[in-house]
Amino acid sequence: MSPGVGFLRASSTVLQSFSGLNPSTLHFRGRIGRPGLSVLRSSPTFLLVVRCGSSSSALKEQLTEQSAAAMTIDPENRGDNIRKRFLSYYESRGHKILPSSSLVPEDPTVLLTIAGMLQFKPIFLGQIPRTVPRATTSQKCVRTNDIENVGVTARHHTFFEMLGNFSFGDYFKKEAIRFAWELATKEFKLPAERVFVSVFEEDDEAYAIWRDEIGVPVERIKRMGAEDNFWASGPTGPCGPCSEMYYDFHPERGLEDTDLNDDSRFIEFYNLVFMQSNRLDDGSLIPLQNKNIDTGLGLERLAQILQKVPNNYETDLIFPIINFAAELANIDYRTADERTKTHLKVIGDHTRAVTYLISDGVNPSNVGRGYIVRRLIRRIVRMGRLLGIKGDGKGNPEGTFLPRIAEVAVNLSPPADPNVKLNAARIYEELDREEARFVQTLERGEKLLEKLLTDALSRKNGIEQPRLAGKDIFLLYDTFGFPVEITEEVARERGVGVDLEGFETEMEVQRTQSQAAAHVVKLTVGGAAAELTNKLSKSKFLGYHSTEGKGEVVALLSKGVPLTEASEGEVELILDETPFYAESGGQIGDHGVIEGRSEDGSPFVVRVLDVQKAGQGLILHRGQIEQGKITLGAKVSGVVDVQKRRRAMAHHTATHLLQSALKKVLGDSVSQAGSLVAFDRLRFDFNLPRAMTEEEVQKTEDLVNGWIGQAVDLDTKVMALADAKKSGAIAMFGEKYDEEVRVVNVEGISKELCGGTHVRNTSDIRGIKIISEQGIAAGVRRIEAVCGAAFIEYVNQRDSVVKQLNSLLKVKPEDLASRVQSLQEELRSMNKEAAALRAELAIAKAETFANNAEIVGPGNTRVLVTSLGTVDSDALRVAAEHLVTKMGDPSAFVIASNSGDGKVNLVVAFSKSVVKQGLAAGKFVGPIAKLCGGGGGGKPNFAQAGGKLPEKLEEALKKAKVDLVEALSKAS
């Protein structure tokens, strides 16, 4: 080794310099940025090698000061390698490695993917056949039901990876337990004496396997109740006992009275679910025909154990994010207090969550999944501000820091999900925009807090300390993201107490609502369609090549109830073969007719109005019986409505072209967020943080029409999913694909995975017209367009409107715009004249009433309370401003009017001397307006209000006069 170069090994207190060490075994957490040090080689997580121009002793002295959280980690125990070793272990034992599914599940019972088994739910339910007998995955998951515990405990997270091995009717308890024990003690070399296991209290079989076959001493096997060790997805459906593996951090405490729920000593790291029973409606359990294994091993938890760190957050999976956030805040994590560390842990955890969620297409919004992302982002921003991160952390107070922290998460992501890095630009854009928007919200929260404090102090009575109500503290916290501790601190400085008990009550309501939003995967079997899946073969779809076909009625239902015959009303049919396309991929189902003869030879006709997928591979036709009696088993002919099918085909192919055009106009980061392919239009949702310009919309439309004019043939092929993706075919986000997929290729223009029906040549589309472009959610835009026959109808309809306008306005089509503009200007001018006349009339009325003003109180204040009749709000305001001058000082008046549209208008004005007596127009008008079913406010000298109960106006004015006279009499 050359002089001046050293590899470094660190402990928590001192960094030492060594020569001749293997650099591949040394990994540093944290950054070293002192003079004389520079990075020679690094990974996304750790600095590995440093160079120093000074001697080893000087180097050691400098690094002693830089010792924050640096440590050695065996490369085999890095998070990425733990994941790889787990998957390889099970692959070598006959398990097929399957990819993680999206965080946006197909399952409608949950908002997000919360467990590794979720993608296999249809297999566990028996709705689809297994494709492999054994599988293993590393599934990305998000749970938010324990969000308040994130950063507080050593193990709670929102985003985490669940490693799992699954058996679909193949092996069961004995093999699952043996695999898990060998993985833990041999592959990962956990000391056997530190591993405890739990079993369901009634599961003698699992207890015996652990004790007799694995050899775990009975003092380290704990029987636990159903609350801890029995898995059930719901009141009915598949269920079974669990067995869990725990790691003991403190074996020195002995074996007497051990409690596996003691988080200070134990961490549960592996859960084995033995899915062996089906719970019926009456609560009884019957054995499942095929017993399944579902396991989950927390990657972050095992990393904590193997990397010998005090919590999951300080593993190499999360700590680089935390460390970077600490740098932005100029904080040394090692010496920080627990409160500061908690804030940093929240930032580390939540940054991972929002990075992966946005990558999977979940953008911040106020509903559903989007609200979860928004809430997590707001927590990050709050924590960053509490830590003192200003702007972007680099001196730009207008900048944002979250995208910079997210860069660390993105750089760590490839082994877990390569798509995250591909979506990096979109992720940073969303985070930047949401943080900037939220900072403005926080600033509004500061203004609201000031108002609440002022109001509280104004109610001070000298006996009780003024307080902020719990609901107001919660409003600041939940809506404006204002930290409770800051609210409490600012209030204390102002001498105002805080109702923290009331706040906790409001928080508990929110927690209950949050936890009620399904965070449990439901495997309840229900519905005739689900049962039919087990009995019937897949429906064969004939519609790619024909719009007519023959088949047999293999299932007949009405509102989900199986029938053998039906002669009226709505029915649902399943045929063994059908030309009808079932709704999927955004394309609606075909319409048409199904005809046949019943057992007695009489004909029947069913008008098909909708076609849906039922279970796995079944096609369900919904329709109305128009003639005859249909019977189960009848031979039928299906005829698709060709004109409607052609419309759907044109719109579907145009949707593919539209996506390609948008990518060319707006950039490759544009991705589909949803679609509708209907007979009368297409709808395409896509990610874009801004509105498209008119020029961009026109350019997009021109591109698609250009490709339509090129008359390009479409080519469809069925190929392996992996081969299709390698060929560059675009997969629709959130769609689940079989191992074999259909690829629709418009050569040189578009290539997508798609099971829909399409035109043969782009010229069959005939033309496209974009009829609207609008925002539907934060960061999501929607285009609606028409093609083919719908395009012609649209053009003809618009042409008819233009001809009518030409006739009415007596102008040529090219002069329509200027003529309409001229009419608008004339109308505006006339409206101004009318408003001026109404104002003059109101002023005249007001002056008449002003002459009848009363003199009230010692101050001889002129008082007027009256209604001007039917006068609009603008004219009333003008009249009031005139009265202020007319009545002089001291004066006070309340004038009202009825707009004629069922609304009430009120104006209150007080002169300077009246205001000095302690009266305020803004406060006075509120109770008066409330009587009329409205509200309002304003300044001390002038206020306006409205209401929607004109029948209460007379009563309100009487109250106004009484209150005003009484106040003026007391004031002096």
C-alpha angles and dihedrals in degrees: 000000000000120000116271095026120105139167112224132223118190140200126185092268110030140021116216131198120231135181128217097020122144105255093209090070096053124083127168126206113209132024130283112208107161125129111276095029127098137166117257099174133002144173124214087265112036143026106239110181134023132191124213130190092206133069125285092256092052089047091052091050092051094046093049085068091048097053099121110146095322113154146158120257124186106240089230089062099051112121094250092051093047088056092047094047092050093052093043091049092057094038088059088054096056101274120135114228108233126188124255112264122232121281084240104075130207088224108100092203093073132045096214140017102273103167141032093240095058096093089053096050094107089054093049088049092050091239093125131023119253115259093201131019093224133027140175129197146171102222124194110222139183126201125172103175090101098037093135090061094056109116091006099078126042095244115029117111140163094212119039141147119243116203111204146174120204136194120196103201091318117099125003142188102331095050094039092053093046092049092049094048094048091047092052101041104029107026096037094024097225109172105258091220089061096055119092124183134204128205134186108273093242097041100101091161094062091042091055093048092053093045103038106026103030095032101228109162113248091239088066095048114083127192111217135183131257092268090066106023112029119081121208127163095207144323090305137020137054116353142149149160124292134217119201133196121218132192119221113221093181112040088159088077089073134225101282116111094351114182116201090200090064100111092190090065109022138043123191107224107164129039123191116196116197102203098199108136143053116217114217129209092266091055095252121135125228125183117262115242090228115033114212138200122220118177137175130196117183109231093202092049094051089046089055090053097046096040091048096228126145096245144006092261094066094058121106089256094069112006097081088062092047092047093052091049088051090053091052088053093044090240130143103221092203094059098034121116120251094259091055092046090052091054090050092049091052089052091049095048098041093045090059091048098051092042093057094038094053090045088056091053103264108135126189114272141138098262139061118328091356091061090054090055091046092049093049092049091050091052090052092050092047092050091047092053091047088054090051100251105159122201110317093343091248100086099278105118091190093053130092128240102196096076089053092052090045089059088069091052091048092051090052094048109077098088090050099038122354091195092071092070091046089055095044097114092053092046093053092047093052093047093047093050095044094047092049090049092048094049087059088050090051090052089052087050089056089054091048091050090053090052092048091050092048091050091048092051091048088060092053109132101180093247108069126035111250113249140199110236119242092239090055092050089050091049090054091046101043104032101030099027091234111164114242091224091057091047089051094047095048091045091051091052088054094047095251124132125220129227098225092164090059089046091054089051090056091045091052090054090053093046090052091051092046094049091045088060097092113275092158122079108237116214096176111149112223144147133049091260092060091051092046089056089069093049106039134063119237117282111251111231114218097172101100090073105021142027093208131059147152126239148144129260101243095169133024122188142166116205089341095309115121116240137183094210141004133187106179145023130021120339139177120222133192116198127194089227127019142169091208117109114226117222112267141124089035094300115120121231124270125262125216142101137295115206133184147125128271125226092276091053096251116138124245132191127199119192105218111218102166139014123200139173114253121197112322116336099345121123115212119202115202117198152136123263106237099173141010134350121302119210135197110260095025119148110239145181119223121206119187119213096254097199093054092045090053090051091051091047092052092049093046096052090043089055089059091049090047092056091051091048092050091052090053094047100037104023138264092283088077110105134177116262098179142324146202123209108192136162094254102036148349127241123200124187120195141169114264126138095214143035118274116247120241088250092054092049091050093046090051092050092047092052093053093046089049091055090046088054092050089067095220118185119236119231122200125193135173113224143150114291093238092051091048092054091046089053089060098255112159116237119211111245114252095013118127114221133199122237087263118049140182116243119202110201127190097187113246092356113059141359120181141159104248139155095191131108119264143183119264094232132019090239088068087072088066094197146331132229121189105218099180145007118191145147118260100173140356106303094358124106130188130212122194119194142164129224140178115359090357088055091054091047091050093050092046092049092051090046090053091052091049091051091051091051091047089055096045097045096035094229138119119258092254090055096050097095095051091045092052090047090052091050091050091053090050090050093049090051092049091048090053091051091048091048090051091051092049090050092050090050091050091049090051090051092048093050090052091053092043090065087063095054115139126230111234135186135353090300092061092233116185108233128193125178114171149123122248092204121229104008128137121240096256093052090046091054092050091049090049092051088051091050092053088065095036097053097042126194130350097033140126128186142175115198126179141183143186113236092208091241095086094273131120125217125200133186125186121189129179125187122232097267092050090052090050088057088064102263120132123195093207093058095038096056096054101074091041092053091045090063088058092051096259145078145217146154145190144158126332091259102038132024139166133202142171139207142185102219107079090171088068095052096095091051091047093052091050089054091046092055094047092048093045096049091046093049094048092047092053096041095067 
